[in-house]
Amino acid sequence: MDKATTIIGIDCSPRASSNSARMLGEVLRSLERDRRVKVVEQVRLADERIDCLGCEQCYQTFGYHGDGIDRVLSLMKESDVILMATPTCFGMPPALGVVLLDRSDPLWRDGQQLKGKLGAVIVNGATDPADDPSVRLCADNMIKFFEQHEMPCVQPVHLGGTLAYPEQRFPDPLPAGTMGVLEQLADEIRQWVGSR
Ligand SMILES: Cc1cc2nc3c(=O)[nH]c(=O)nc-3n(C[C@H](O)[C@H](O)[C@H](O)COP(=O)(O)O)c2cc1C
């Protein structure tokens, strides 16, 4: 394999300095140390301009909206690996994340443009996944999105229990167990890179 494997990281949290962004950053930094991998960008969806909620009317008229979500979809098309990090909100990603998923519809219907890329997801939430299904449910929904686009995926990362921390923020530095799980995800992505 001559060309570097490209990866985009997408933070779906509406919060500044989110848990999602920190965890995403850890995995991207770990992957960046591998010469075979190139990080395209760590996107914060909350910084993107959103002009369209995906009502589909423009399919018949002038084409797709050139807003921030369109920019992120273009980066997803360019990348080999799509790594999403999101909090769970009632078992789903927050509205920001759902807008991105909804807006990906043209990529699916116009020739499966994400097909064959690797999907990965980190979900964090207030509750412990052992007691409450909402973290797992959110991860399952994200995997459903990857499957719809015919993307292979690595095992999702479920990280719960932020309720135990002030302002529901993981401590800094991240606990060793959390770092271990994130490094395992980076390893799985590296294995996929090696198998290409
Ligand atoms: C509207 C809303 C709904 C939420 N629903 C859940 C939930 O169902 N289960 C859960 O564990 N946490 C839930 N949370 C808590 C967030 O997932 C949690 O605070 C998370 O750590 C935030 O991560 P972030 O910093 O990446 O945004 C919810 C938070 C909000 C704002």
Coordinates of C-alpha atoms and ligand atoms in Angstrom, one line a residue:
M1 CA 0.0 0.0 0.0
D2 CA 1.6 3.3 -1.2
K3 CA -0.9 5.9 -0.3
A4 CA -1.6 6.9 3.3
T5 CA -5.0 5.8 4.8
T6 CA -7.0 8.9 5.5
I7 CA -9.2 9.4 8.5
I8 CA -11.7 12.0 9.5
G9 CA -12.8 12.4 13.1
I10 CA -16.2 14.0 13.8
D11 CA -17.3 15.4 17.2
C12 CA -21.1 15.3 17.3
S13 CA -21.4 17.0 20.7
P14 CA -23.0 20.5 20.9
R15 CA -20.8 21.2 24.0
A16 CA -17.5 23.1 24.1
S17 CA -14.6 21.0 25.2
S18 CA -16.8 17.9 25.0
N19 CA -15.9 14.5 26.3
S20 CA -16.4 13.4 22.7
A21 CA -13.8 15.8 21.4
R22 CA -11.2 14.7 24.0
M23 CA -11.7 11.0 23.3
L24 CA -11.7 11.6 19.5
G25 CA -8.4 13.6 19.9
E26 CA -6.8 10.8 21.8
V27 CA -7.6 8.2 19.1
L28 CA -6.6 10.5 16.3
R29 CA -3.3 11.4 18.0
S30 CA -2.5 7.7 18.5
L31 CA -3.2 6.9 14.8
E32 CA -1.3 9.9 13.6
R33 CA 1.9 8.4 15.0
D34 CA 1.5 5.7 12.3
R35 CA 3.2 6.7 9.1
R36 CA 0.5 4.8 7.1
V37 CA -2.2 7.1 8.4
K38 CA -3.1 10.7 7.7
V39 CA -5.6 12.6 9.7
V40 CA -7.7 14.7 7.4
E41 CA -9.3 16.8 10.1
Q42 CA -11.0 16.7 13.5
V43 CA -14.3 18.3 12.8
R44 CA -16.5 19.9 15.5
L45 CA -20.0 19.8 14.0
A46 CA -21.1 22.6 16.4
D47 CA -18.7 25.0 14.5
E48 CA -20.3 24.2 11.1
R49 CA -23.0 26.4 9.5
I50 CA -26.2 24.4 8.9
D51 CA -28.5 25.7 6.2
C52 CA -30.4 22.5 5.5
L53 CA -32.2 19.8 7.5
G54 CA -32.5 17.4 4.6
C55 CA -36.1 18.1 3.4
E56 CA -35.1 16.7 0.0
Q57 CA -36.8 19.5 -2.0
C58 CA -33.5 20.6 -3.6
Y59 CA -33.0 17.2 -5.1
Q60 CA -35.4 18.3 -7.8
T61 CA -34.1 21.9 -8.2
F62 CA -30.6 23.3 -7.7
G63 CA -28.8 20.5 -6.0
Y64 CA -27.3 20.2 -2.5
H65 CA -26.7 23.1 -0.1
G66 CA -23.1 24.2 0.2
D67 CA -23.1 24.7 3.9
G68 CA -20.8 23.3 6.7
I69 CA -22.5 19.9 6.7
D70 CA -21.9 19.7 2.9
R71 CA -18.2 20.4 3.7
V72 CA -18.1 17.6 6.2
L73 CA -19.8 15.2 3.8
S74 CA -17.2 16.0 1.2
L75 CA -14.4 15.3 3.7
M76 CA -16.1 12.0 4.5
K77 CA -16.1 11.1 0.8
E78 CA -12.4 11.8 0.7
S79 CA -11.5 9.8 3.8
D80 CA -10.9 6.0 4.1
V81 CA -11.9 5.9 7.8
I82 CA -14.8 7.8 9.4
L83 CA -14.5 8.0 13.2
M84 CA -17.5 9.5 15.0
A85 CA -17.6 10.5 18.6
T86 CA -20.9 11.4 20.2
P87 CA -22.7 11.6 23.5
T88 CA -25.9 9.6 23.9
C89 CA -29.1 11.6 24.1
F90 CA -31.9 9.2 25.0
G91 CA -30.1 6.5 23.0
M92 CA -29.5 8.7 20.0
P93 CA -26.8 11.1 18.9
P94 CA -27.7 14.7 19.6
A95 CA -29.5 16.7 16.9
L96 CA -26.2 17.9 15.4
G97 CA -25.2 14.3 14.8
V98 CA -28.6 13.3 13.4
V99 CA -28.5 16.2 10.9
L100 CA -25.2 14.9 9.5
L101 CA -26.7 11.4 9.3
D102 CA -29.8 12.7 7.5
R103 CA -27.8 14.8 5.2
S104 CA -25.7 11.8 4.1
D105 CA -28.7 10.5 2.3
P106 CA -27.6 11.7 -1.2
L107 CA -24.3 9.8 -0.7
W108 CA -26.2 6.6 -0.1
R109 CA -28.8 7.0 -2.9
D110 CA -26.3 8.3 -5.6
G111 CA -24.2 5.2 -5.9
Q112 CA -23.2 4.3 -2.3
Q113 CA -20.3 6.8 -2.2
L114 CA -19.2 5.8 1.3
K115 CA -19.2 2.0 0.6
G116 CA -16.1 0.1 1.7
K117 CA -14.8 2.9 4.1
L118 CA -14.3 1.9 7.7
G119 CA -16.7 3.2 10.3
A120 CA -15.9 3.6 14.0
V121 CA -17.7 5.2 16.8
I122 CA -17.1 6.3 20.4
V123 CA -20.2 6.9 22.5
N124 CA -20.2 8.4 26.0
G125 CA -23.0 9.0 28.4
A126 CA -24.0 9.9 31.9
T127 CA -25.1 6.4 32.9
D128 CA -23.3 3.1 33.2
P129 CA -23.9 0.9 30.2
A130 CA -24.2 -2.0 32.6
D131 CA -27.3 -0.4 34.2
D132 CA -28.9 1.5 31.3
P133 CA -29.0 0.7 27.6
S134 CA -28.8 4.3 26.2
V135 CA -25.1 4.3 25.5
R136 CA -25.3 1.0 23.7
L137 CA -28.4 2.0 21.9
C138 CA -26.8 5.1 20.5
A139 CA -23.8 3.1 19.3
D140 CA -26.1 0.6 17.7
N141 CA -27.8 3.5 15.8
M142 CA -24.5 4.7 14.5
I143 CA -23.6 1.2 13.4
K144 CA -26.9 1.0 11.6
F145 CA -25.9 4.2 9.7
F146 CA -22.6 2.6 8.7
E147 CA -24.4 -0.6 7.6
Q148 CA -26.8 1.4 5.5
H149 CA -23.8 2.9 3.7
E150 CA -22.3 -0.6 3.3
M151 CA -19.3 0.3 5.4
P152 CA -17.5 -2.3 7.5
C153 CA -17.1 -1.2 11.2
V154 CA -14.9 -1.9 14.1
Q155 CA -16.4 -2.6 17.6
P156 CA -18.0 0.5 19.0
V157 CA -16.6 2.0 22.2
H158 CA -19.1 2.4 25.0
L159 CA -18.1 4.8 27.8
G160 CA -20.6 5.7 30.4
G161 CA -20.7 7.0 33.9
T162 CA -20.0 10.7 33.4
L163 CA -22.7 11.5 35.9
A164 CA -20.1 10.7 38.6
Y165 CA -17.9 13.7 37.4
P166 CA -18.3 17.4 37.9
E167 CA -20.3 18.9 34.9
Q168 CA -20.4 15.3 33.5
R169 CA -16.8 15.8 32.2
F170 CA -14.3 12.9 32.3
P171 CA -11.4 13.8 34.5
D172 CA -8.2 15.2 33.0
P173 CA -6.1 13.2 32.3
L174 CA -8.6 10.5 31.3
P175 CA -8.7 7.4 33.6
A176 CA -6.3 4.6 32.6
G177 CA -9.2 2.3 31.8
T178 CA -10.7 4.8 29.4
M179 CA -7.4 5.4 27.7
G180 CA -7.0 1.6 27.4
V181 CA -10.4 1.2 25.6
L182 CA -9.5 4.1 23.2
E183 CA -6.1 2.6 22.5
Q184 CA -7.8 -0.7 21.7
L185 CA -10.0 1.1 19.2
A186 CA -6.9 2.7 17.6
D187 CA -5.4 -0.8 17.4
E188 CA -8.4 -2.2 15.6
I189 CA -8.3 0.7 13.1
R190 CA -4.5 0.1 12.6
Q191 CA -5.3 -3.6 11.9
W192 CA -7.8 -2.6 9.2
V193 CA -5.2 -0.2 7.7
G194 CA -2.7 -3.1 7.6
S195 CA -5.1 -5.4 5.9
R196 CA -5.8 -3.0 3.0
Ligands
LIG1 C1 -30.8 16.0 26.1 C2 -29.9 15.0 26.7 C3 -30.2 13.7 26.8 C4 -29.4 12.8 27.4 N1 -29.7 11.5 27.5 C5 -28.9 10.6 28.1 C6 -29.2 9.3 28.1 O1 -30.2 8.8 27.7 N2 -28.3 8.4 28.7 C7 -27.1 8.9 29.2 O2 -26.3 8.0 29.7 N3 -26.7 10.2 29.2 C8 -27.6 11.0 28.6 N4 -27.3 12.4 28.5 C9 -26.0 12.8 29.1 C10 -24.8 13.0 28.1 O3 -24.8 11.9 27.2 C11 -23.5 13.1 28.9 O4 -23.6 14.3 29.7 C12 -22.3 13.0 28.1 O5 -21.2 12.7 29.0 C13 -22.0 14.3 27.3 O6 -20.9 14.1 26.5 P1 -20.2 15.2 25.6 O7 -19.3 16.0 26.6 O8 -19.4 14.5 24.6 O9 -21.3 16.1 25.0 C14 -28.1 13.3 27.9 C15 -27.8 14.6 27.8 C16 -28.7 15.5 27.2 C17 -28.3 17.0 27.1

